[in-house]
C-alpha angles and dihedrals in degrees: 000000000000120000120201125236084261103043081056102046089057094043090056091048096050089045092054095049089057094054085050092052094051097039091053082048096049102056122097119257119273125204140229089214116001115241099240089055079056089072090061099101093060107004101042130108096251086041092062116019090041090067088054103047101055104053084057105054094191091054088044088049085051094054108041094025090226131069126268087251099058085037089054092042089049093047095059102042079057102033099097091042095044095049122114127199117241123231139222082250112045133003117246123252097268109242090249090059098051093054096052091051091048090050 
């Protein structure tokens, strides 16, 4: 059986459109936002050691290496410039947060 140039070139097409189809359905899921970023709010690092440490102002000098004085007058020189937007998908990383991290 004999194909011509142009019989090939669309079997070749329709085949690799197969192999695209099986390979997208064979990835793994992403995520938008993956569920264990979703715990920030009450299970993450700043949600929980943040609390502590400002009740205690020497823990809180240990951690961030300043007071909570110069930490609180830093934040709100940035705090315009360091702010995010949130979305309709995911929530932005809070200012306060971003600093800490950065610290």
């Amino acid at each position: 059986m004999n194909f011509s140039d142009d019989e090939l070139t669309m079997i070749a097409i329709l085949l690799d459109e197969e192999d695209e189809d099986k390979t997208f359905s064979q990835r793994p899921r992403k995520f938008w936002v993956h569920p264990a970023w979703k715990k920030r709010e009450t299970e993450g690092e700043f949600a929980t050691l943040y609390k502590e440490l400002i009740d205690d102002e020497m823990k809180f000098y240990e951690y961030f290496r300043m007071s909570m004085y110069s930490f609180n007058v830093l934040f709100k020189k940035i705090e315009n410039d360091i702010q995010k937007q949130n979305t309709n998908f995911r929530l932005c990383i809070p200012p306060r947060h971003r600093l800490a991290v950065c610290l």
